Amino acid sequence: MADTRTGRVTARRLRTRAQLLDAAFTVLAAKGFGHVSIEEICEAAGYTRGAFYSNFAGLDELFFALYAQRADLIAEQVAGALAADGPDLDVAAAVDRVSEVLLLDRDWLLVKTDFLVHAARDPRVAHTLLDHRARLRRAVADRLERARGHTTFPAVLGDAEGAAHAVVAAYDGVTTQLLLDRDVEGARAWLKHLLTALLTG
């Protein structure tokens, strides 16, 4: 009986946390980190400050959790998109798939950029951001490494880690432009061109 009750409480708490994160994503994308209060997030989620503090110590912790949630999702999507070809890597097909999953919505890019600016001013935050970026690069590098011997990559990229750095850098550049011109289709097409050029020479 106690286990069942604990399970219900845990499920409720997980649901509350998820709804707070969803509300925070919407509010932060609209107003920006540093311009949002805990009260605004609670109001958007339909919860009290008590519910907020039972899940997060403050806005910084919530921001970390939100970034980690989205960054981990992207890493998983990229790994899945790159794994679809088996040992051989069909570069053109892989570029199409990666371009689709890497370019999420503009709201995510706004939140991600806020996190980058926050990290630039706080070494503790920077360490977390660097860790998540490294995880994304590893997802790409691991797949490219498995394709070596089956697929030829331009020598200028060096090893698989170098190629992964180039892929992430291309994504960073394209999404910066997307934040300014809001042209999602143009950004997706340009990312495909860049990744094709990078990975095929």
Coordinates of N, CA and C in Angstrom, one line a residue:
M1 N 0.8 -1.2 0.0 CA 0.0 0.0 0.0 C 0.9 1.3 0.0
A2 N 1.9 1.2 0.8 CA 2.8 2.4 0.9 C 3.5 2.6 -0.4
D3 N 3.9 1.5 -1.1 CA 4.6 1.6 -2.4 C 3.7 2.2 -3.4
T4 N 2.4 1.8 -3.4 CA 1.4 2.4 -4.4 C 1.3 3.9 -4.1
R5 N 1.2 4.3 -2.9 CA 1.0 5.7 -2.6 C 2.2 6.5 -3.0
T6 N 3.4 5.9 -2.8 CA 4.7 6.6 -3.2 C 4.7 6.7 -4.7
G7 N 4.3 5.7 -5.4 CA 4.3 5.7 -6.8 C 3.4 6.8 -7.4
R8 N 2.2 7.0 -6.7 CA 1.3 8.0 -7.1 C 1.9 9.4 -6.9
V9 N 2.5 9.6 -5.7 CA 3.2 10.9 -5.4 C 4.3 11.2 -6.4
T10 N 5.1 10.1 -6.7 CA 6.2 10.3 -7.7 C 5.7 10.7 -9.0
A11 N 4.7 10.0 -9.5 CA 4.1 10.3 -10.8 C 3.5 11.7 -10.8
R12 N 2.9 12.1 -9.8 CA 2.3 13.5 -9.7 C 3.4 14.5 -9.7
R13 N 4.5 14.2 -9.0 CA 5.6 15.2 -8.9 C 6.3 15.3 -10.3
L14 N 6.5 14.2 -11.0 CA 7.1 14.2 -12.3 C 6.2 15.0 -13.3
R15 N 4.9 14.8 -13.1 CA 4.0 15.6 -14.0 C 4.0 17.1 -13.7
T16 N 4.1 17.4 -12.4 CA 4.2 18.8 -12.0 C 5.5 19.4 -12.6
R17 N 6.6 18.7 -12.4 CA 7.9 19.2 -12.9 C 7.9 19.4 -14.4
A18 N 7.3 18.4 -15.2 CA 7.2 18.5 -16.6 C 6.4 19.7 -17.0
Q19 N 5.3 20.0 -16.3 CA 4.4 21.1 -16.7 C 5.1 22.4 -16.4
L20 N 5.9 22.5 -15.3 CA 6.6 23.7 -15.0 C 7.7 23.9 -16.0
L21 N 8.4 22.9 -16.5 CA 9.4 23.1 -17.5 C 8.7 23.5 -18.8
D22 N 7.6 23.0 -19.2 CA 6.9 23.4 -20.4 C 6.5 24.8 -20.3
A23 N 5.9 25.2 -19.2 CA 5.5 26.6 -19.0 C 6.7 27.6 -19.0
A24 N 7.8 27.1 -18.4 CA 9.0 28.0 -18.4 C 9.6 28.1 -19.8
F25 N 9.5 27.1 -20.6 CA 10.0 27.2 -22.0 C 9.2 28.3 -22.7
T26 N 7.9 28.3 -22.6 CA 7.1 29.2 -23.3 C 7.4 30.7 -22.8
V27 N 7.4 30.8 -21.5 CA 7.6 32.2 -20.9 C 9.0 32.7 -21.2
L28 N 10.0 31.8 -21.1 CA 11.4 32.2 -21.3 C 11.7 32.6 -22.8
A29 N 11.0 31.8 -23.7 CA 11.2 32.1 -25.1 C 10.6 33.5 -25.5
A30 N 9.5 33.8 -24.8 CA 8.8 35.1 -25.1 C 9.5 36.3 -24.5
K31 N 10.0 36.1 -23.2 CA 10.5 37.3 -22.5 C 12.1 37.3 -22.3
G32 N 12.7 36.1 -22.3 CA 14.1 36.0 -22.1 C 14.5 35.8 -20.6
F33 N 15.6 35.0 -20.4 CA 16.1 34.8 -19.1 C 16.5 36.1 -18.5
G34 N 16.2 36.3 -17.2 CA 16.6 37.6 -16.6 C 15.4 38.6 -16.6
H35 N 14.4 38.3 -17.4 CA 13.2 39.1 -17.4 C 11.9 38.3 -17.0
V36 N 12.1 37.2 -16.4 CA 11.0 36.3 -16.0 C 11.1 36.0 -14.5
S37 N 10.0 36.0 -13.9 CA 9.9 35.7 -12.4 C 9.4 34.3 -12.2
I38 N 9.7 33.8 -11.0 CA 9.1 32.5 -10.7 C 7.6 32.6 -10.7
E39 N 7.0 33.7 -10.2 CA 5.6 33.9 -10.2 C 5.0 33.7 -11.6
E40 N 5.6 34.3 -12.6 CA 5.1 34.2 -14.0 C 5.1 32.8 -14.5
I41 N 6.1 32.0 -14.2 CA 6.2 30.6 -14.6 C 5.1 29.8 -13.9
C42 N 5.0 30.1 -12.6 CA 3.9 29.4 -11.8 C 2.5 29.7 -12.4
E43 N 2.3 30.9 -12.7 CA 1.0 31.3 -13.2 C 0.7 30.6 -14.6
A44 N 1.8 30.6 -15.4 CA 1.6 29.9 -16.7 C 1.4 28.4 -16.6
A45 N 2.0 27.8 -15.6 CA 1.8 26.4 -15.4 C 0.6 26.0 -14.6
G46 N 0.0 27.0 -13.8 CA -1.1 26.7 -13.0 C -0.7 26.1 -11.7
Y47 N 0.5 26.5 -11.2 CA 0.9 25.9 -9.9 C 1.3 27.1 -8.9
T48 N 1.5 26.7 -7.7 CA 1.9 27.7 -6.7 C 3.4 27.7 -6.6
R49 N 3.9 28.8 -5.8 CA 5.4 28.8 -5.6 C 5.9 27.6 -4.8
G50 N 5.0 27.1 -4.0 CA 5.4 25.9 -3.2 C 5.7 24.7 -4.1
A51 N 4.8 24.6 -5.2 CA 5.1 23.5 -6.1 C 6.4 23.7 -6.9
F52 N 6.6 25.0 -7.2 CA 7.9 25.3 -7.9 C 9.1 24.9 -7.0
Y53 N 9.1 25.3 -5.8 CA 10.2 25.1 -4.9 C 10.4 23.7 -4.5
S54 N 9.3 22.9 -4.6 CA 9.5 21.4 -4.3 C 10.2 20.7 -5.5
N55 N 10.3 21.4 -6.6 CA 11.0 20.8 -7.8 C 12.3 21.5 -8.1
F56 N 12.4 22.8 -7.9 CA 13.6 23.5 -8.2 C 14.0 24.5 -7.1
A57 N 15.3 24.6 -6.9 CA 15.8 25.6 -5.9 C 15.6 27.0 -6.3
G58 N 15.6 27.3 -7.6 CA 15.4 28.6 -8.1 C 15.4 28.6 -9.6
L59 N 15.4 29.8 -10.2 CA 15.3 29.9 -11.7 C 16.6 29.3 -12.4
D60 N 17.7 29.5 -11.8 CA 18.9 28.9 -12.4 C 18.8 27.4 -12.5
E61 N 18.4 26.7 -11.5 CA 18.2 25.3 -11.5 C 17.2 24.9 -12.6
L62 N 16.1 25.6 -12.7 CA 15.1 25.3 -13.7 C 15.7 25.5 -15.1
F63 N 16.4 26.6 -15.3 CA 17.0 26.9 -16.6 C 18.0 25.8 -17.0
F64 N 18.8 25.3 -16.0 CA 19.7 24.1 -16.3 C 18.9 22.9 -16.7
A65 N 17.8 22.6 -16.0 CA 17.0 21.4 -16.3 C 16.3 21.5 -17.6
L66 N 15.9 22.7 -18.0 CA 15.2 23.0 -19.3 C 16.2 22.8 -20.4
Y67 N 17.4 23.4 -20.2 CA 18.4 23.2 -21.3 C 18.9 21.8 -21.4
A68 N 19.1 21.1 -20.3 CA 19.5 19.7 -20.3 C 18.5 18.8 -21.1
Q69 N 17.2 19.1 -20.8 CA 16.1 18.3 -21.4 C 16.2 18.4 -22.9
R70 N 16.3 19.6 -23.4 CA 16.2 19.9 -24.8 C 17.5 19.4 -25.5
A71 N 18.7 19.7 -24.9 CA 20.0 19.3 -25.4 C 20.1 17.8 -25.5
D72 N 19.6 17.1 -24.5 CA 19.7 15.6 -24.5 C 18.8 15.1 -25.6
L73 N 17.6 15.7 -25.8 CA 16.7 15.2 -26.8 C 17.4 15.4 -28.2
I74 N 18.0 16.5 -28.4 CA 18.7 16.8 -29.7 C 19.8 15.7 -30.0
A75 N 20.6 15.5 -28.9 CA 21.7 14.5 -29.1 C 21.1 13.1 -29.4
E76 N 20.0 12.7 -28.8 CA 19.4 11.5 -29.1 C 18.8 11.4 -30.6
Q77 N 18.2 12.6 -31.0 CA 17.7 12.6 -32.3 C 18.8 12.5 -33.4
V78 N 19.9 13.2 -33.1 CA 21.0 13.2 -34.1 C 21.6 11.8 -34.2
A79 N 21.8 11.2 -33.0 CA 22.4 9.8 -33.0 C 21.5 8.9 -33.8
G80 N 20.2 9.0 -33.6 CA 19.2 8.2 -34.3 C 19.2 8.4 -35.8
A81 N 19.3 9.7 -36.2 CA 19.3 10.0 -37.6 C 20.6 9.5 -38.3
L82 N 21.7 9.5 -37.6 CA 22.9 9.1 -38.2 C 23.1 7.5 -38.1
A83 N 22.3 6.9 -37.3 CA 22.4 5.4 -37.2 C 21.6 4.7 -38.2
A84 N 20.8 5.4 -38.9 CA 19.8 4.7 -39.8 C 20.4 3.9 -41.0
D85 N 21.6 4.2 -41.4 CA 22.2 3.6 -42.6 C 23.0 2.3 -42.3
G86 N 23.2 1.9 -41.1 CA 24.0 0.7 -40.8 C 25.5 1.1 -40.9
P87 N 26.4 0.1 -41.3 CA 27.8 0.4 -41.3 C 28.2 1.5 -42.3
D88 N 27.6 1.4 -43.5 CA 27.8 2.4 -44.6 C 27.0 3.6 -44.2
L89 N 27.6 4.8 -44.5 CA 26.9 6.0 -44.2 C 26.5 6.7 -45.6
D90 N 25.3 6.8 -45.8 CA 24.8 7.5 -47.0 C 24.8 9.0 -46.6
V91 N 25.8 9.7 -47.0 CA 26.0 11.1 -46.5 C 24.8 12.0 -46.9
A92 N 24.4 11.9 -48.1 CA 23.3 12.8 -48.6 C 22.0 12.5 -47.7
A93 N 21.7 11.2 -47.5 CA 20.5 10.9 -46.7 C 20.7 11.3 -45.3
A94 N 21.9 11.0 -44.8 CA 22.2 11.4 -43.4 C 22.1 12.9 -43.1
V95 N 22.6 13.7 -44.1 CA 22.5 15.1 -44.0 C 21.1 15.6 -44.0
D96 N 20.2 15.0 -44.8 CA 18.8 15.3 -44.8 C 18.2 15.1 -43.5
R97 N 18.5 13.9 -42.9 CA 17.9 13.5 -41.6 C 18.4 14.4 -40.5
V98 N 19.7 14.7 -40.5 CA 20.3 15.5 -39.4 C 19.7 16.9 -39.5
S99 N 19.6 17.5 -40.7 CA 19.1 18.8 -40.9 C 17.7 18.9 -40.3
E100 N 16.9 17.9 -40.5 CA 15.5 17.9 -40.0 C 15.5 18.0 -38.5
V101 N 16.3 17.2 -37.8 CA 16.2 17.1 -36.4 C 17.0 18.2 -35.7
L102 N 18.0 18.7 -36.3 CA 18.8 19.8 -35.7 C 18.1 21.1 -35.6
L103 N 17.4 21.4 -36.7 CA 16.6 22.7 -36.7 C 15.3 22.5 -36.1
L104 N 15.2 22.8 -34.8 CA 14.0 22.7 -34.1 C 13.2 24.0 -34.3
D105 N 12.5 24.5 -33.3 CA 11.8 25.7 -33.5 C 12.6 26.9 -33.0
R106 N 12.2 28.1 -33.4 CA 12.9 29.3 -33.1 C 12.8 29.6 -31.6
D107 N 11.8 29.2 -30.9 CA 11.7 29.4 -29.5 C 12.8 28.7 -28.8
W108 N 13.1 27.5 -29.2 CA 14.2 26.7 -28.6 C 15.6 27.5 -28.8
L109 N 15.7 28.1 -30.0 CA 17.0 28.8 -30.3 C 17.1 30.0 -29.5
L110 N 15.9 30.7 -29.2 CA 16.0 31.9 -28.3 C 16.4 31.5 -26.9
V111 N 15.8 30.4 -26.4 CA 16.2 29.9 -25.0 C 17.7 29.5 -25.0
K112 N 18.1 28.8 -26.0 CA 19.5 28.3 -26.1 C 20.5 29.4 -26.1
T113 N 20.1 30.5 -26.9 CA 21.0 31.7 -27.0 C 21.0 32.4 -25.6
D114 N 19.9 32.5 -24.9 CA 19.9 33.0 -23.6 C 20.9 32.3 -22.7
F115 N 20.8 30.9 -22.8 CA 21.7 30.1 -22.0 C 23.2 30.3 -22.3
L116 N 23.5 30.5 -23.6 CA 24.8 30.8 -24.0 C 25.3 32.1 -23.4
V117 N 24.5 33.1 -23.5 CA 24.9 34.4 -22.9 C 25.1 34.3 -21.4
H118 N 24.2 33.6 -20.7 CA 24.3 33.4 -19.3 C 25.6 32.6 -19.0
A119 N 25.9 31.6 -19.8 CA 27.1 30.8 -19.6 C 28.4 31.7 -19.8
A120 N 28.4 32.6 -20.7 CA 29.5 33.4 -21.0 C 29.9 34.3 -19.8
R121 N 29.0 34.5 -18.9 CA 29.3 35.4 -17.7 C 29.5 34.5 -16.5
D122 N 29.3 33.2 -16.5 CA 29.3 32.4 -15.3 C 30.1 31.1 -15.7
P123 N 31.3 30.9 -15.2 CA 32.1 29.7 -15.5 C 31.4 28.4 -15.1
R124 N 30.6 28.5 -14.0 CA 29.9 27.2 -13.6 C 28.9 26.8 -14.7
V125 N 28.1 27.8 -15.2 CA 27.2 27.6 -16.2 C 27.9 27.2 -17.5
A126 N 29.0 27.8 -17.8 CA 29.8 27.5 -19.0 C 30.2 26.0 -19.0
H127 N 30.6 25.5 -17.8 CA 31.0 24.1 -17.7 C 29.8 23.2 -18.1
T128 N 28.6 23.5 -17.7 CA 27.5 22.7 -18.0 C 27.2 22.7 -19.5
L129 N 27.2 23.9 -20.1 CA 27.0 24.1 -21.5 C 28.0 23.4 -22.3
L130 N 29.3 23.5 -22.0 CA 30.3 22.8 -22.7 C 30.1 21.2 -22.6
D131 N 29.7 20.8 -21.5 CA 29.4 19.3 -21.3 C 28.3 18.9 -22.3
H132 N 27.3 19.6 -22.4 CA 26.2 19.2 -23.3 C 26.6 19.3 -24.8
R133 N 27.4 20.4 -25.1 CA 27.8 20.5 -26.5 C 28.8 19.3 -26.8
A134 N 29.6 18.9 -25.8 CA 30.5 17.8 -26.1 C 29.7 16.5 -26.3
R135 N 28.6 16.4 -25.6 CA 27.8 15.2 -25.7 C 27.2 15.1 -27.2
L136 N 26.7 16.3 -27.7 CA 26.2 16.3 -29.0 C 27.3 16.0 -30.0
R137 N 28.5 16.6 -29.8 CA 29.6 16.3 -30.7 C 30.0 14.8 -30.7
R138 N 29.9 14.2 -29.5 CA 30.3 12.8 -29.4 C 29.2 11.9 -30.2
A139 N 28.0 12.3 -30.1 CA 26.9 11.5 -30.8 C 27.3 11.5 -32.3
V140 N 27.7 12.7 -32.8 CA 28.1 12.8 -34.3 C 29.4 12.0 -34.5
A141 N 30.4 12.3 -33.7 CA 31.7 11.7 -33.9 C 31.7 10.2 -33.8
D142 N 30.9 9.6 -32.9 CA 30.8 8.2 -32.8 C 30.3 7.5 -34.0
R143 N 29.3 8.2 -34.6 CA 28.7 7.6 -35.8 C 29.7 7.8 -37.0
L144 N 30.3 8.9 -37.1 CA 31.3 9.1 -38.2 C 32.5 8.1 -38.1
E145 N 32.9 7.8 -36.8 CA 34.0 6.9 -36.6 C 33.6 5.5 -37.1
R146 N 32.4 5.1 -36.8 CA 31.9 3.8 -37.2 C 31.8 3.7 -38.7
A147 N 31.7 4.8 -39.4 CA 31.6 4.8 -40.9 C 33.0 4.8 -41.6
R148 N 34.0 5.1 -40.8 CA 35.4 5.2 -41.4 C 35.7 3.8 -41.9
G149 N 36.3 3.7 -43.1 CA 36.6 2.5 -43.8 C 35.4 2.1 -44.7
H150 N 34.3 2.6 -44.5 CA 33.1 2.4 -45.4 C 32.8 3.6 -46.2
T151 N 33.1 4.8 -45.6 CA 32.8 6.1 -46.2 C 34.0 7.0 -46.1
T152 N 34.3 7.7 -47.2 CA 35.4 8.6 -47.2 C 35.0 10.0 -46.8
F153 N 35.7 10.7 -45.9 CA 35.5 12.0 -45.5 C 36.7 12.9 -45.9
P154 N 36.4 14.2 -46.2 CA 37.5 15.1 -46.6 C 38.7 15.1 -45.5
A155 N 39.9 15.0 -46.0 CA 41.1 14.9 -45.1 C 41.2 16.2 -44.3
V156 N 40.7 17.3 -44.8 CA 40.9 18.6 -44.1 C 40.2 18.5 -42.7
L157 N 39.2 17.7 -42.5 CA 38.5 17.6 -41.3 C 39.3 16.8 -40.2
G158 N 40.3 16.1 -40.6 CA 41.0 15.3 -39.7 C 40.3 14.1 -39.3
D159 N 40.2 13.8 -38.0 CA 39.5 12.7 -37.5 C 38.0 12.9 -37.3
A160 N 37.3 11.9 -36.8 CA 35.8 12.0 -36.6 C 35.5 13.1 -35.7
E161 N 36.3 13.4 -34.7 CA 36.0 14.4 -33.7 C 36.1 15.8 -34.4
G162 N 37.1 16.0 -35.3 CA 37.2 17.2 -36.1 C 35.9 17.4 -37.0
A163 N 35.5 16.3 -37.6 CA 34.3 16.4 -38.4 C 33.1 16.8 -37.6
A164 N 33.0 16.2 -36.4 CA 31.8 16.6 -35.5 C 31.9 18.0 -35.1
H165 N 33.1 18.6 -34.8 CA 33.2 20.0 -34.5 C 32.7 20.8 -35.7
A166 N 33.0 20.4 -36.9 CA 32.6 21.2 -38.1 C 31.1 21.2 -38.2
V167 N 30.5 20.0 -38.0 CA 29.0 19.9 -38.1 C 28.3 20.8 -37.1
V168 N 28.8 20.8 -35.8 CA 28.2 21.6 -34.8 C 28.4 23.1 -35.1
A169 N 29.6 23.5 -35.6 CA 29.9 24.9 -36.0 C 29.0 25.3 -37.1
A170 N 28.7 24.5 -38.1 CA 27.8 24.8 -39.2 C 26.4 25.1 -38.6
Y171 N 26.0 24.2 -37.7 CA 24.6 24.4 -37.1 C 24.6 25.7 -36.3
D172 N 25.6 26.1 -35.6 CA 25.7 27.3 -34.8 C 25.5 28.5 -35.8
G173 N 26.2 28.5 -36.9 CA 26.2 29.6 -37.8 C 24.8 29.8 -38.4
V174 N 24.3 28.7 -38.9 CA 23.0 28.7 -39.6 C 21.9 29.2 -38.6
T175 N 21.9 28.7 -37.4 CA 20.8 29.1 -36.4 C 21.0 30.5 -36.0
T176 N 22.2 31.1 -36.0 CA 22.3 32.5 -35.7 C 21.6 33.3 -36.7
Q177 N 21.8 33.0 -38.0 CA 21.1 33.7 -39.1 C 19.6 33.5 -38.9
L178 N 19.1 32.3 -38.5 CA 17.7 32.0 -38.4 C 17.1 32.9 -37.3
L179 N 17.8 33.1 -36.2 CA 17.3 34.0 -35.2 C 16.9 35.4 -35.7
L180 N 17.7 35.8 -36.7 CA 17.6 37.2 -37.2 C 16.6 37.3 -38.3
D181 N 16.6 36.3 -39.3 CA 15.7 36.5 -40.5 C 14.5 35.6 -40.4
R182 N 14.4 34.7 -39.4 CA 13.2 33.9 -39.2 C 12.9 33.0 -40.4
D183 N 13.8 32.7 -41.2 CA 13.5 32.0 -42.4 C 13.9 30.5 -42.2
V184 N 13.0 29.7 -41.7 CA 13.3 28.3 -41.3 C 13.7 27.5 -42.5
E185 N 12.9 27.6 -43.5 CA 13.2 26.8 -44.7 C 14.5 27.1 -45.3
G186 N 14.8 28.4 -45.4 CA 16.1 28.9 -45.9 C 17.3 28.3 -45.0
A187 N 17.1 28.4 -43.7 CA 18.1 27.9 -42.8 C 18.3 26.4 -43.0
R188 N 17.2 25.6 -43.2 CA 17.3 24.2 -43.3 C 18.1 23.9 -44.6
A189 N 17.7 24.6 -45.7 CA 18.4 24.4 -47.0 C 19.9 24.7 -46.9
W190 N 20.2 25.8 -46.3 CA 21.6 26.2 -46.1 C 22.4 25.2 -45.3
L191 N 21.8 24.7 -44.2 CA 22.5 23.7 -43.4 C 22.8 22.5 -44.2
K192 N 21.8 22.1 -45.0 CA 22.1 20.9 -45.9 C 23.2 21.1 -46.8
H193 N 23.3 22.3 -47.4 CA 24.4 22.6 -48.3 C 25.7 22.6 -47.5
L194 N 25.8 23.2 -46.4 CA 27.0 23.3 -45.6 C 27.5 21.9 -45.2
L195 N 26.5 21.1 -44.6 CA 26.9 19.7 -44.2 C 27.4 18.8 -45.3
T196 N 26.7 19.0 -46.4 CA 27.1 18.2 -47.6 C 28.5 18.5 -48.0
A197 N 28.8 19.9 -48.1 CA 30.1 20.3 -48.5 C 31.2 19.9 -47.5
L198 N 30.8 19.9 -46.2 CA 31.8 19.5 -45.1 C 32.1 18.1 -45.2
L199 N 31.1 17.2 -45.4 CA 31.3 15.8 -45.2 C 31.6 15.1 -46.5
T200 N 31.5 15.8 -47.7 CA 31.9 15.2 -48.9 C 33.0 15.9 -49.7
G201 N 33.3 17.2 -49.2 CA 34.4 17.9 -49.9 C 34.0 18.4 -51.2

